[in-house]
mmCIF file of C-alpha atoms in Angstrom:
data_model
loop_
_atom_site.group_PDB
_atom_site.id
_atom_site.type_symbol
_atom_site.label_atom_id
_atom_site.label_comp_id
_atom_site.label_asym_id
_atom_site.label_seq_id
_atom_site.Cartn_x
_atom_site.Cartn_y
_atom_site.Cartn_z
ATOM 1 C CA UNK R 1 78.274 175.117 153.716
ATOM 2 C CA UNK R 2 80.715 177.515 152.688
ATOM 3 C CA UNK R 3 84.423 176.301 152.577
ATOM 4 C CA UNK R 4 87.891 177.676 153.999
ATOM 5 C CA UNK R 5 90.863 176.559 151.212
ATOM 6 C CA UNK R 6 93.776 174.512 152.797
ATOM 7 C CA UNK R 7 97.121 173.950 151.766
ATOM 8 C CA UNK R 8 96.731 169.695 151.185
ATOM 9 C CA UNK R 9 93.505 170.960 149.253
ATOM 10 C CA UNK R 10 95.122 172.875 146.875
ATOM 11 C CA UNK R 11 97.860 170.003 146.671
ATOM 12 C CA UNK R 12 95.185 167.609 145.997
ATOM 13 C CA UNK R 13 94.301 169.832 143.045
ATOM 14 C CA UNK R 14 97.499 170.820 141.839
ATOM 15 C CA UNK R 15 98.723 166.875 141.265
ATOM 16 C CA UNK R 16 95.592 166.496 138.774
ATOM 17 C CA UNK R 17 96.336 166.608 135.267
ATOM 18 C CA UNK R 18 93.594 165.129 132.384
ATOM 19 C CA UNK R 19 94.712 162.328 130.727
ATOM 20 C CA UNK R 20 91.782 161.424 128.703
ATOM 21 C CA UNK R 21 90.019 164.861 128.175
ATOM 22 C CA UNK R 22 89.909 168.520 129.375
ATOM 23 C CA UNK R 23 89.653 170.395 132.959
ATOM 24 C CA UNK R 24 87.469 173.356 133.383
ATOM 25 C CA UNK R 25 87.963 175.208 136.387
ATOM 26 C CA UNK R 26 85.219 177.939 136.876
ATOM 27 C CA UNK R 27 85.259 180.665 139.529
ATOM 28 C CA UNK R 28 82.371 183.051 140.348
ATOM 29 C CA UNK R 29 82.221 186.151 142.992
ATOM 30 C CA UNK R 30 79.250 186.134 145.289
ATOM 31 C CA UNK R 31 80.303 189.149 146.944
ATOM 32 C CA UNK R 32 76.476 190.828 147.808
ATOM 33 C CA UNK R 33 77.655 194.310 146.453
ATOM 34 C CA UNK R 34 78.945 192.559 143.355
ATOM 35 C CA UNK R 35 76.038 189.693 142.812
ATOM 36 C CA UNK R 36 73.566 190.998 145.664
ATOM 37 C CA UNK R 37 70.778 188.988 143.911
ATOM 38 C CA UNK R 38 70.089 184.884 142.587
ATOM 39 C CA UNK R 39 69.297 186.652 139.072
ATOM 40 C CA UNK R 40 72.642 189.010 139.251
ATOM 41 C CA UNK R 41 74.619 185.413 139.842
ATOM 42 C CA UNK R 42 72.951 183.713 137.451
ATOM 43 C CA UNK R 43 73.234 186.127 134.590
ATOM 44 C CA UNK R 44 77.120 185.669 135.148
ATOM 45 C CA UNK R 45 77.443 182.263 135.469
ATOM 46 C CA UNK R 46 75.752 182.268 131.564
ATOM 47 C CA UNK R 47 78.289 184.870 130.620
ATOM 48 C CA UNK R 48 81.094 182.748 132.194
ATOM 49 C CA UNK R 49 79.821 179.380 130.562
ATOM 50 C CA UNK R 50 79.198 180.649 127.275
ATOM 51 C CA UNK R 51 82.931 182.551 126.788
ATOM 52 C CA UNK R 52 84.423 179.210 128.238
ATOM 53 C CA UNK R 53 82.376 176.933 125.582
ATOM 54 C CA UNK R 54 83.434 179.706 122.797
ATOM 55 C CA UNK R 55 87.135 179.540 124.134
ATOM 56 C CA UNK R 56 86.623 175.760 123.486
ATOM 57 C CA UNK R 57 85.436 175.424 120.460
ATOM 58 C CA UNK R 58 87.936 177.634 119.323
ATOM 59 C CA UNK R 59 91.035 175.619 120.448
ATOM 60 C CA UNK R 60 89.758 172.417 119.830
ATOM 61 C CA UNK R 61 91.861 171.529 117.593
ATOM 62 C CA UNK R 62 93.402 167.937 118.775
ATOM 63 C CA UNK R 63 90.762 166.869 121.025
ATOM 64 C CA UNK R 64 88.830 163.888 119.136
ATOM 65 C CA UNK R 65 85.094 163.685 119.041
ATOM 66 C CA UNK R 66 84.821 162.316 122.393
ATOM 67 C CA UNK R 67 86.992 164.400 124.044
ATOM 68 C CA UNK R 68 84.342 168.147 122.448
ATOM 69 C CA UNK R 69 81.341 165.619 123.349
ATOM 70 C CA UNK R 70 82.561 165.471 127.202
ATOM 71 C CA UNK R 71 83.811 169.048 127.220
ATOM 72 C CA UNK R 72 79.804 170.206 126.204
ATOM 73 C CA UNK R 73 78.385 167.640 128.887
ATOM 74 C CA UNK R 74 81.069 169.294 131.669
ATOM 75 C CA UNK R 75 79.556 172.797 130.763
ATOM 76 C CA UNK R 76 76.124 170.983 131.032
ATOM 77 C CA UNK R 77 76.699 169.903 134.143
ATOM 78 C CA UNK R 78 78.040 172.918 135.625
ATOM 79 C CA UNK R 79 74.872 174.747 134.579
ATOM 80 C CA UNK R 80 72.563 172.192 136.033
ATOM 81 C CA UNK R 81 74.236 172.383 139.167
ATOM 82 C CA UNK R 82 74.007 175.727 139.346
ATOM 83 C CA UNK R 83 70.110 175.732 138.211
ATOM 84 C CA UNK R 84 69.345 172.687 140.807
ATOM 85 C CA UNK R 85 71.824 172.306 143.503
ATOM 86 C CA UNK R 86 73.996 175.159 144.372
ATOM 87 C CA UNK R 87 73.231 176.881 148.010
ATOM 88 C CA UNK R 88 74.368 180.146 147.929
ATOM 89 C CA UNK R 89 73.789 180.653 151.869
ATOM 90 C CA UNK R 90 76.785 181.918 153.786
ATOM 91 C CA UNK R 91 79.141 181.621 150.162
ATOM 92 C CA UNK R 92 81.267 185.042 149.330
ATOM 93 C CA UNK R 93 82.565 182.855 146.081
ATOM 94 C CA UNK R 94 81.952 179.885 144.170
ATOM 95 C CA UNK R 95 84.783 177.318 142.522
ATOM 96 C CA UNK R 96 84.017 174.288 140.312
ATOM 97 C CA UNK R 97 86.082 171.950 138.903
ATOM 98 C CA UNK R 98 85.468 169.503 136.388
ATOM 99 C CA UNK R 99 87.508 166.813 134.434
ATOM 100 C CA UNK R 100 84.333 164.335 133.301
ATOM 101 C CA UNK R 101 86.016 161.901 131.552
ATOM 102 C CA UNK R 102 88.839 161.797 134.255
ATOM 103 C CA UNK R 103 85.993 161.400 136.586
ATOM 104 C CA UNK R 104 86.224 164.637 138.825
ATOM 105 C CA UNK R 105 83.718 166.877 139.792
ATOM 106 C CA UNK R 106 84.461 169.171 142.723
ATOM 107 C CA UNK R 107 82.357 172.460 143.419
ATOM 108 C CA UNK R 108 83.375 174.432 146.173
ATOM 109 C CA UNK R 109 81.690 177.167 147.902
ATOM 110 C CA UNK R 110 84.216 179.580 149.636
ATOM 111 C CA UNK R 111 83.109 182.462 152.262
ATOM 112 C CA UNK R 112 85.673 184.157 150.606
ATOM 113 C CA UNK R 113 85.039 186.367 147.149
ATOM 114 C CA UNK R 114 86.852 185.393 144.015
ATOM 115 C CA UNK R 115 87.327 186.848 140.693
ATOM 116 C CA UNK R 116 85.196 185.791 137.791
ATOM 117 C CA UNK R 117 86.856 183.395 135.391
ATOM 118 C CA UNK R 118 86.560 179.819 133.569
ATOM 119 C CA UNK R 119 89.859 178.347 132.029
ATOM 120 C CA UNK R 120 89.818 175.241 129.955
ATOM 121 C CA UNK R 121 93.170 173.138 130.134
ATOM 122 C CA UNK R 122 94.887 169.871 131.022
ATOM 123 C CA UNK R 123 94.934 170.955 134.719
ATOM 124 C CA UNK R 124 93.108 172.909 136.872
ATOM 125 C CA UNK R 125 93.225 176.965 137.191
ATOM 126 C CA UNK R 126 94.603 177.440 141.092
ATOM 127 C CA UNK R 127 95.642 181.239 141.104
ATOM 128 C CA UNK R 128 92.275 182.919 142.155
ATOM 129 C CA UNK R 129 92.312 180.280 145.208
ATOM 130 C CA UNK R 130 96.111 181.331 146.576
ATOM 131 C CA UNK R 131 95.018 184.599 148.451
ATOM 132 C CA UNK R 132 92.181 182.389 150.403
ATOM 133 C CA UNK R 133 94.542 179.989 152.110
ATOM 134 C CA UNK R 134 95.422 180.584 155.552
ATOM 135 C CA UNK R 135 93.283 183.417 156.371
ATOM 136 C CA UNK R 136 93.300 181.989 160.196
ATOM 137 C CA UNK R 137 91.862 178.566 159.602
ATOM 138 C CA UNK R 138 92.862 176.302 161.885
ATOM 139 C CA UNK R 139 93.454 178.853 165.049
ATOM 140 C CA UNK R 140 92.492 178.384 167.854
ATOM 141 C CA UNK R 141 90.695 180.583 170.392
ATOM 142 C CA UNK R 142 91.451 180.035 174.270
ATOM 143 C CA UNK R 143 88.848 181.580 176.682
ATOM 144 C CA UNK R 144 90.175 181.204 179.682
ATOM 145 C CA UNK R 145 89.164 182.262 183.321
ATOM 146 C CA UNK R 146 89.078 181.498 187.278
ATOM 147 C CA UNK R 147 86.320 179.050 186.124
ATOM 148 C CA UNK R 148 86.008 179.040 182.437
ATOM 149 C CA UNK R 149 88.057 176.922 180.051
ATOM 150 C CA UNK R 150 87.282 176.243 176.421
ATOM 151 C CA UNK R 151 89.101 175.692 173.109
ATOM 152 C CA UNK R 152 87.329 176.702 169.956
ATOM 153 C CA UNK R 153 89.092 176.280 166.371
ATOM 154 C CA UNK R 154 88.196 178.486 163.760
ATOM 155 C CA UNK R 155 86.773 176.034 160.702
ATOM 156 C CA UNK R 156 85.533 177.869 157.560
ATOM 157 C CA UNK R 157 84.924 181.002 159.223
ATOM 158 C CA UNK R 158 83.289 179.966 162.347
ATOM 159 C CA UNK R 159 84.330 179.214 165.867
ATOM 160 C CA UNK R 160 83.901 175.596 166.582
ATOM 161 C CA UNK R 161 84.533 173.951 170.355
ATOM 162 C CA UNK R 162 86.616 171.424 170.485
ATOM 163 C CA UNK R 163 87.313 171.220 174.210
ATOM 164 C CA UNK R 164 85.647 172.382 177.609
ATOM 165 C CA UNK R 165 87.464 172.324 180.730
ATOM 166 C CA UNK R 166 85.558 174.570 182.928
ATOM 167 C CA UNK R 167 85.390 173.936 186.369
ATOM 168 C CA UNK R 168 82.938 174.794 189.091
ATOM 169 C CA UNK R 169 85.762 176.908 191.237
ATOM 170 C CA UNK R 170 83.316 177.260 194.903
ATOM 171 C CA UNK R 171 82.764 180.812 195.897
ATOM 172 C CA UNK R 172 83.656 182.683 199.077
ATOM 173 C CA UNK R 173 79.826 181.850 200.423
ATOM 174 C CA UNK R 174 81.105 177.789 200.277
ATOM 175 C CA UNK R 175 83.674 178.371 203.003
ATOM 176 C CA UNK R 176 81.253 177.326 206.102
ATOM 177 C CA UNK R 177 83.474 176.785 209.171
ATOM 178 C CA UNK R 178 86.635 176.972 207.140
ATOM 179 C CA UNK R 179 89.167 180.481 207.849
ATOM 180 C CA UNK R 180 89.092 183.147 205.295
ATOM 181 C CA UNK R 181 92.263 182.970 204.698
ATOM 182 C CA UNK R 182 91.832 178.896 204.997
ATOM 183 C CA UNK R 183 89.600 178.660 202.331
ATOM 184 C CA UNK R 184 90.871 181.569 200.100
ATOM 185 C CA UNK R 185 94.276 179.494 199.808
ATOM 186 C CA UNK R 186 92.168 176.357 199.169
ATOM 187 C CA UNK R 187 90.534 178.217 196.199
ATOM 188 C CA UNK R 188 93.616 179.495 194.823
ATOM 189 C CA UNK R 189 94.773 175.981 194.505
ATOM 190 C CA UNK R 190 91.545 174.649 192.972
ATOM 191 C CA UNK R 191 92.458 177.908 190.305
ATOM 192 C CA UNK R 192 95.693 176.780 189.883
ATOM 193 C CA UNK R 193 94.930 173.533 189.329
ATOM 194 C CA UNK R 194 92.138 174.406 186.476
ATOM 195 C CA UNK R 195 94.617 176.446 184.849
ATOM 196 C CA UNK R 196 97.175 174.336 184.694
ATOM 197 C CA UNK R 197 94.340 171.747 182.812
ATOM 198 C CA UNK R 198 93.544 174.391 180.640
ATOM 199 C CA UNK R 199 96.917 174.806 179.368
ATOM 200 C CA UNK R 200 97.957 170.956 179.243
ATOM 201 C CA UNK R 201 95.009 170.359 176.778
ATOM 202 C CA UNK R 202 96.350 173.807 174.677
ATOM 203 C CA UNK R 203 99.676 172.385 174.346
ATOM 204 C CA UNK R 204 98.263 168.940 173.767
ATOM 205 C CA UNK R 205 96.052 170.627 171.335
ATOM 206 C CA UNK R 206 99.136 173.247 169.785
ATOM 207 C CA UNK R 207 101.093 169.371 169.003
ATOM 208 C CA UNK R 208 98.904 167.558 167.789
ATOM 209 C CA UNK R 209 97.977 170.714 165.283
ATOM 210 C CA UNK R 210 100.974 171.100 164.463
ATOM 211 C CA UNK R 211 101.849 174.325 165.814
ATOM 212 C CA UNK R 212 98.071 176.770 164.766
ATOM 213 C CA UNK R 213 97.773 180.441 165.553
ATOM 214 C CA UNK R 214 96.784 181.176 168.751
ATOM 215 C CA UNK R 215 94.935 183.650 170.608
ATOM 216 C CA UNK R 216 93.759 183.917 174.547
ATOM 217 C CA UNK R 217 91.057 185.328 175.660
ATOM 218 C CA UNK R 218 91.451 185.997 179.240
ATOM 219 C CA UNK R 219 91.769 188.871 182.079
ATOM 220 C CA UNK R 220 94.818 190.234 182.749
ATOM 221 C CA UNK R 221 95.401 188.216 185.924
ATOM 222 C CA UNK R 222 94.671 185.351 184.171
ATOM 223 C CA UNK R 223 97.147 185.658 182.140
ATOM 224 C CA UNK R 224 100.098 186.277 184.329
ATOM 225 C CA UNK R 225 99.153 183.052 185.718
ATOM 226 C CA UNK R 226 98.525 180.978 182.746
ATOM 227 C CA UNK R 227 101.570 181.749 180.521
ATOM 228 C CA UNK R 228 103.758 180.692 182.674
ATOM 229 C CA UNK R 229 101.908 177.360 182.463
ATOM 230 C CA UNK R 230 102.138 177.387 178.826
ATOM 231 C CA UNK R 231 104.895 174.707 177.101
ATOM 232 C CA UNK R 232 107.371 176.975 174.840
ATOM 233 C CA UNK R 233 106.244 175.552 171.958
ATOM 234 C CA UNK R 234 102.456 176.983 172.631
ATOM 235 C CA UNK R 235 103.846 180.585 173.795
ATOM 236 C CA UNK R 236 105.513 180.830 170.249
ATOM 237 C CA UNK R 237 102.295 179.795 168.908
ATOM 238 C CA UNK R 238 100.239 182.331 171.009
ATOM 239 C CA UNK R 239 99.627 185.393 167.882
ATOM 240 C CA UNK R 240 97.720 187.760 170.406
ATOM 241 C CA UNK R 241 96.238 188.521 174.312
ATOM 242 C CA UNK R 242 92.565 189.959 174.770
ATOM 243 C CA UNK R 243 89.712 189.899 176.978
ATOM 244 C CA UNK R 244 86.375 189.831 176.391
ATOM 245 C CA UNK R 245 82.833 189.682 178.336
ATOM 246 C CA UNK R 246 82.104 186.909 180.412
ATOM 247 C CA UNK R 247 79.652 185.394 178.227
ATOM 248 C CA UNK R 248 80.333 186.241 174.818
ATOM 249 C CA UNK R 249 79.424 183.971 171.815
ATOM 250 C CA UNK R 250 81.226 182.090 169.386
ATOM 251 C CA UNK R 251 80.207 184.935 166.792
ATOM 252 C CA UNK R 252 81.263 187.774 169.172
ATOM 253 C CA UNK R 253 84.565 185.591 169.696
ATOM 254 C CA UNK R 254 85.028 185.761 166.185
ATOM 255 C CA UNK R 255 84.557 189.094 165.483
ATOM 256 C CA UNK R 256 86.969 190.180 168.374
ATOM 257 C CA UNK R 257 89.607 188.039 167.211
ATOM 258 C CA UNK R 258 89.516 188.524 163.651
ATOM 259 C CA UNK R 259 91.441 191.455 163.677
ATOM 260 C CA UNK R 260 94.511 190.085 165.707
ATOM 261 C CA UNK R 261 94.560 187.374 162.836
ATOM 262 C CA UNK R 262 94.925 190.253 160.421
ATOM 263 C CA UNK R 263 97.581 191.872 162.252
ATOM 264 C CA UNK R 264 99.424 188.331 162.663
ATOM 265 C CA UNK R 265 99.271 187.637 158.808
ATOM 266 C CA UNK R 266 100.754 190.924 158.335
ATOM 267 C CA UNK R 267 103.857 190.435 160.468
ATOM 268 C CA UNK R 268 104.573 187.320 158.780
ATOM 269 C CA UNK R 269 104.385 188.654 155.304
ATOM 270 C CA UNK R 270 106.684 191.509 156.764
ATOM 271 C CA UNK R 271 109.046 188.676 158.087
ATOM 272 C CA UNK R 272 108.441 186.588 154.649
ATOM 273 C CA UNK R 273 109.344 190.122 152.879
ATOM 274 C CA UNK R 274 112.820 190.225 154.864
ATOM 275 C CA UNK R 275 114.155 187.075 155.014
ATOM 276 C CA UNK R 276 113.566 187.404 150.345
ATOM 277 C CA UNK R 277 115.254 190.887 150.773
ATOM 278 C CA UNK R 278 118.582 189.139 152.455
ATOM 279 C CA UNK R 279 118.324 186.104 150.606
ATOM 280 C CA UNK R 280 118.302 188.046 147.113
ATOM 281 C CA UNK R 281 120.349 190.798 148.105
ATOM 282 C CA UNK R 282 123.727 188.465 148.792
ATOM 283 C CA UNK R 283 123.067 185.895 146.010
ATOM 284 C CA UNK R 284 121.183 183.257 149.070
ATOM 285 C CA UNK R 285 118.268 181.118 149.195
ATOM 286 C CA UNK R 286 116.146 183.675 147.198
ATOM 287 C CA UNK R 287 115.104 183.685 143.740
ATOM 288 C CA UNK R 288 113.951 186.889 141.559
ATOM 289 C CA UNK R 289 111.832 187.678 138.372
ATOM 290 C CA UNK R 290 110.309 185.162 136.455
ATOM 291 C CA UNK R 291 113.670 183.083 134.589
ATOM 292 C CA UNK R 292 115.128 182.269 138.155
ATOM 293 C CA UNK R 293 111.375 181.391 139.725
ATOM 294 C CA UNK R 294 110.443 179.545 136.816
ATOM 295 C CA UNK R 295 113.466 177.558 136.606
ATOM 296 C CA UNK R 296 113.674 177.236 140.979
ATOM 297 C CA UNK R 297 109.782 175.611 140.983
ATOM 298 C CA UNK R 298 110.661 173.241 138.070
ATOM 299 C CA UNK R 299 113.565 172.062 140.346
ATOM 300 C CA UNK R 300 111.161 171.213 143.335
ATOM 301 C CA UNK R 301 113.110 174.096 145.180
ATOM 302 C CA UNK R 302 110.803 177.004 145.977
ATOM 303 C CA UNK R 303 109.683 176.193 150.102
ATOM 304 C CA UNK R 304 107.400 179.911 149.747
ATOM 305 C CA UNK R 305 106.633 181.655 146.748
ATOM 306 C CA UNK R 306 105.770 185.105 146.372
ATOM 307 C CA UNK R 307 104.123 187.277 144.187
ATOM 308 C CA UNK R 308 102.584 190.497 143.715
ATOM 309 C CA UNK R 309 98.819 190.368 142.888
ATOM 310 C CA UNK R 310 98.188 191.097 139.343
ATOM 311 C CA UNK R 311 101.413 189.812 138.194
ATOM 312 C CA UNK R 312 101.576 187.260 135.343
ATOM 313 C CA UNK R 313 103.986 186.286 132.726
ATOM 314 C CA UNK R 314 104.315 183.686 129.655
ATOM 315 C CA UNK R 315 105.997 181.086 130.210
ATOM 316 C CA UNK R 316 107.385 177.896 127.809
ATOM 317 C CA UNK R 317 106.533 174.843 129.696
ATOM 318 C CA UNK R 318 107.903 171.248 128.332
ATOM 319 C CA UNK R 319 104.651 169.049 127.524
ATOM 320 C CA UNK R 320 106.516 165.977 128.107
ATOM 321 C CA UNK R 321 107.594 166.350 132.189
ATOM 322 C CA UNK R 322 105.954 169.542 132.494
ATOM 323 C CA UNK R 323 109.100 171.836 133.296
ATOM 324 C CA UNK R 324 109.201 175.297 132.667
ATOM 325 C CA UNK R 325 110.969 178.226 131.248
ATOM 326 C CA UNK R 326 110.530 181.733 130.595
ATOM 327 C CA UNK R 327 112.079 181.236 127.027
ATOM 328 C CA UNK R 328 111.356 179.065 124.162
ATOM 329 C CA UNK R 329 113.247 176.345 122.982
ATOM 330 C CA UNK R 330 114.057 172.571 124.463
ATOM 331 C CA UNK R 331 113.407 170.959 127.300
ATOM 332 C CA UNK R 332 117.237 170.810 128.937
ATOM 333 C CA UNK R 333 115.918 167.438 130.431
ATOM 334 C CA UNK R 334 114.285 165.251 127.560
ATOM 335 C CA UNK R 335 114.919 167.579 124.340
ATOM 336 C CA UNK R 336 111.427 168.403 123.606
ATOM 337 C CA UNK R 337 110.196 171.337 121.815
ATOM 338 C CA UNK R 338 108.370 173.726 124.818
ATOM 339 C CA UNK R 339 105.310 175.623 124.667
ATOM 340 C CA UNK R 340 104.590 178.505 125.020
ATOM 341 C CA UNK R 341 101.923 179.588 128.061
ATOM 342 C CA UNK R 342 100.125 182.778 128.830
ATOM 343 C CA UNK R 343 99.471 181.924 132.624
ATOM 344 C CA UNK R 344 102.876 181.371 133.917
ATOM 345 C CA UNK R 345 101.750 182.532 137.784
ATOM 346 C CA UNK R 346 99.367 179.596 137.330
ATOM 347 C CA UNK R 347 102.006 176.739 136.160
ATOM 348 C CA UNK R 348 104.575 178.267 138.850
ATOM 349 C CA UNK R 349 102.139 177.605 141.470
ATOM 350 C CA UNK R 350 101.309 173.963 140.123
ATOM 351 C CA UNK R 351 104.900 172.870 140.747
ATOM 352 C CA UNK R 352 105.179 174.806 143.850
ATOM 353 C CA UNK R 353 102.292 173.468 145.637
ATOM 354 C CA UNK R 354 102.566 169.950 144.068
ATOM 355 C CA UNK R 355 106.250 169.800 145.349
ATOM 356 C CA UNK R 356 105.428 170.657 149.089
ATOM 357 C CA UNK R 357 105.915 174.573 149.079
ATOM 358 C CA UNK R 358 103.425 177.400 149.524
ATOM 359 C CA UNK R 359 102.521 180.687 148.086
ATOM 360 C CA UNK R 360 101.512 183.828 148.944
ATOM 361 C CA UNK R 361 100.211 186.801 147.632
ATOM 362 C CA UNK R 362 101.616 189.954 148.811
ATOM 363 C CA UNK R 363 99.500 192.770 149.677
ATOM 364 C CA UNK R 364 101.753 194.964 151.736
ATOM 365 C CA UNK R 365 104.732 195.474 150.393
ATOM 366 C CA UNK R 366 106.234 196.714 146.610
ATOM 367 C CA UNK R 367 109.495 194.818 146.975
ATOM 368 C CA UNK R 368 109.011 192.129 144.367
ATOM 369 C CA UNK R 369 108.515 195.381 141.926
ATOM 370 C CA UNK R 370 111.615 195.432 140.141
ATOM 371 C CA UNK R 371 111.372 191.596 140.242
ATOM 372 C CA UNK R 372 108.676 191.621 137.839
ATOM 373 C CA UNK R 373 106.176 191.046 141.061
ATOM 374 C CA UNK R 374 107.732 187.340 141.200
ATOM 375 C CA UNK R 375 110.436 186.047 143.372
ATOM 376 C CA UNK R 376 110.611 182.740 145.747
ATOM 377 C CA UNK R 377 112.431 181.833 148.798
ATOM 378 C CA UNK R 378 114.254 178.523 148.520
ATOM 379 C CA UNK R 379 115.003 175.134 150.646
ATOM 380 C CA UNK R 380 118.730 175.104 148.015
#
């Protein structure tokens, strides 16, 4: 089944580094206008293994005999896997990692695309997955009516329900001997009460979730009634109001509330955007270009990174503890000699994921421009 990436997934794979061989992390689009057939895939998987095995054997100086052995058997396997296991159904993009003598072997199908490209290193290529994480997973979805009450949480781009509280509410044909205005107040009450179930489980839901997007799908009326049910905390987390037909689907959930996602990621990379502007602009908790980034994830003090996609830069990293630089020379902590990278978006988001923080990929906005399309905001 195709995968969603999550931020304690990426940190999983950002605190790997081999310590007895190499790491090969291979990515592969799946996009149907790009590989819209099994042979179209396959051709470029061959392409992608064969310049990663000629990348290999033409830096391998330093690995010993064992280490080029396991490196061969890691491209090996990869094929295989690709010949004899891989299920392309539902998958926009494909991601595999492997470290065989460190004992890891993680494929991942996305249902996001990704851009074609195998890198061979002591730790595992992570830029191509940045733009995937937090595309909405983890929201939830409120339908709510009179009657109707379920939860769904959107899981690797589908809508799965995780609660139901509808309620049979009885209709106006129930009310034998009762009054009509009798029983209409006793139904109001049995809709108050639903509602105010509905939104107890939401905010039990919104805690326990630690605050996810959320969206309601309701009628108007319904909504006047329920938000002012709703804890604070869940109002802040509510992203967007709509309503939708009585009995629509999961999938028809989805596509309805997609968009409002969209719109939601864009205000917070507009609010990311500002809060950099201030913080740069009077010497704050902002960082800009690549010497102050570099320097600000080495520390453990980026909380959000931000880049511009397509930006890259070198970058001298210390082999010993791993810090980094955007110059040559020593390590300032241990005196080693540093080296010098070519994929210094890649280290920066190592050390920025490994240490807690996240990154994101701005799509919006040309700020970070005359920052060298790099710049963080900072916890110190």
């Amino acid at each position: 089944m195709a995968e969603t990436v999550s931020w304690d997934g990426l940190r999983e794979l950002a605190g790997f580094r081999a310590e007895k061989g190499c790491a090969i992390s291979l990515y592969l689009d799946l996009d149907p206008s790009i590989a819209p057939t099994a042979g179209d895939a396959a051709t470029r998987v061959s392409s992608l293994l064969s310049e990663g095995e000629r990348h290999s054997e033409a830096n391998s100086r330093g690995l010993t005999h064992d280490q080029r052995v396991a490196l061969k058997q890691d491209f090996d396997r990869i094929r295989d896997y690709f010949d004899n296991e891989f299920d392309r159904d539902g998958a926009h993009g494909l991601a595999i990692f492997s470290a065989g003598l460190d004992n890891v072997w993680r494929p991942r199908t996305l249902i996001e695309s990704v851009p074609d490209r195998v890198r061979v290193g002591r730790e595992f290529h992570l830029a191509p997955l940045v733009p995937l994480v937090g595309r909405g997973e983890g929201a939830i979805v409120a339908v709510v009516g009179r009657e109707r009450g379920e939860l769904f949480r959107l899981r690797s781009g589908r809508l799965d329900e995780i609660a139901d509280k509808t309620d049979e509410v009885p209709g106006r044909h129930d009310q034998g001997g009762w009054s009509q205005s009798r029983f209409q107040r006793h139904i109001e009450k049995l809709v108050e009460e639903h509602l105010r179930e509905v939104a107890g489980e939401l905010d039990r839901r919104v805690r326990s979730m630690r605050s996810p997007k959320v969206i309601v799908v309701s009628s108007e009326e319904t909504r006047a009634e329920l938000e002012e049910l709703l804890s604070t905390e869940t109002r802040k987390a509510v992203v967007g109001w709509t309503s939708a037909e009585a009995h629509a689907s999961p999938r028809e959930l989805l596509e309805l509330t997609s968009p409002i996602l969209e719109k939601a990621r864009a205000k917070e990379e507009a609010e990311l955007m500002d809060r950099w502007r201030e913080g740069a602009g009077r010497g704050g908790r902002a960082a800009s270009g690549w010497s102050e980034t570099l320097e600000a994830a080495s520390d453990a003090r980026v909380d959000v990174l931000l880049y511009e996609e397509g930006s890259d830069h070198e970058a001298w990293q210390c082999p010993a503890c791993g810090r980094l630089s955007a110059s040559s020379g020593r390590c300032p902590l241990d005196g080693t000699e540093t080296e010098q990278r070519d994929d210094g978006l890649d280290l920066t988001v190592h050390q920025t994921v490994a240490h807690g923080g996240t990154v994101w990929a701005v799509t919006a906005h040309q700020d970070l421009g005359p920052a060298e399309g790099v710049g963080a905001l900072l916890r110190y």
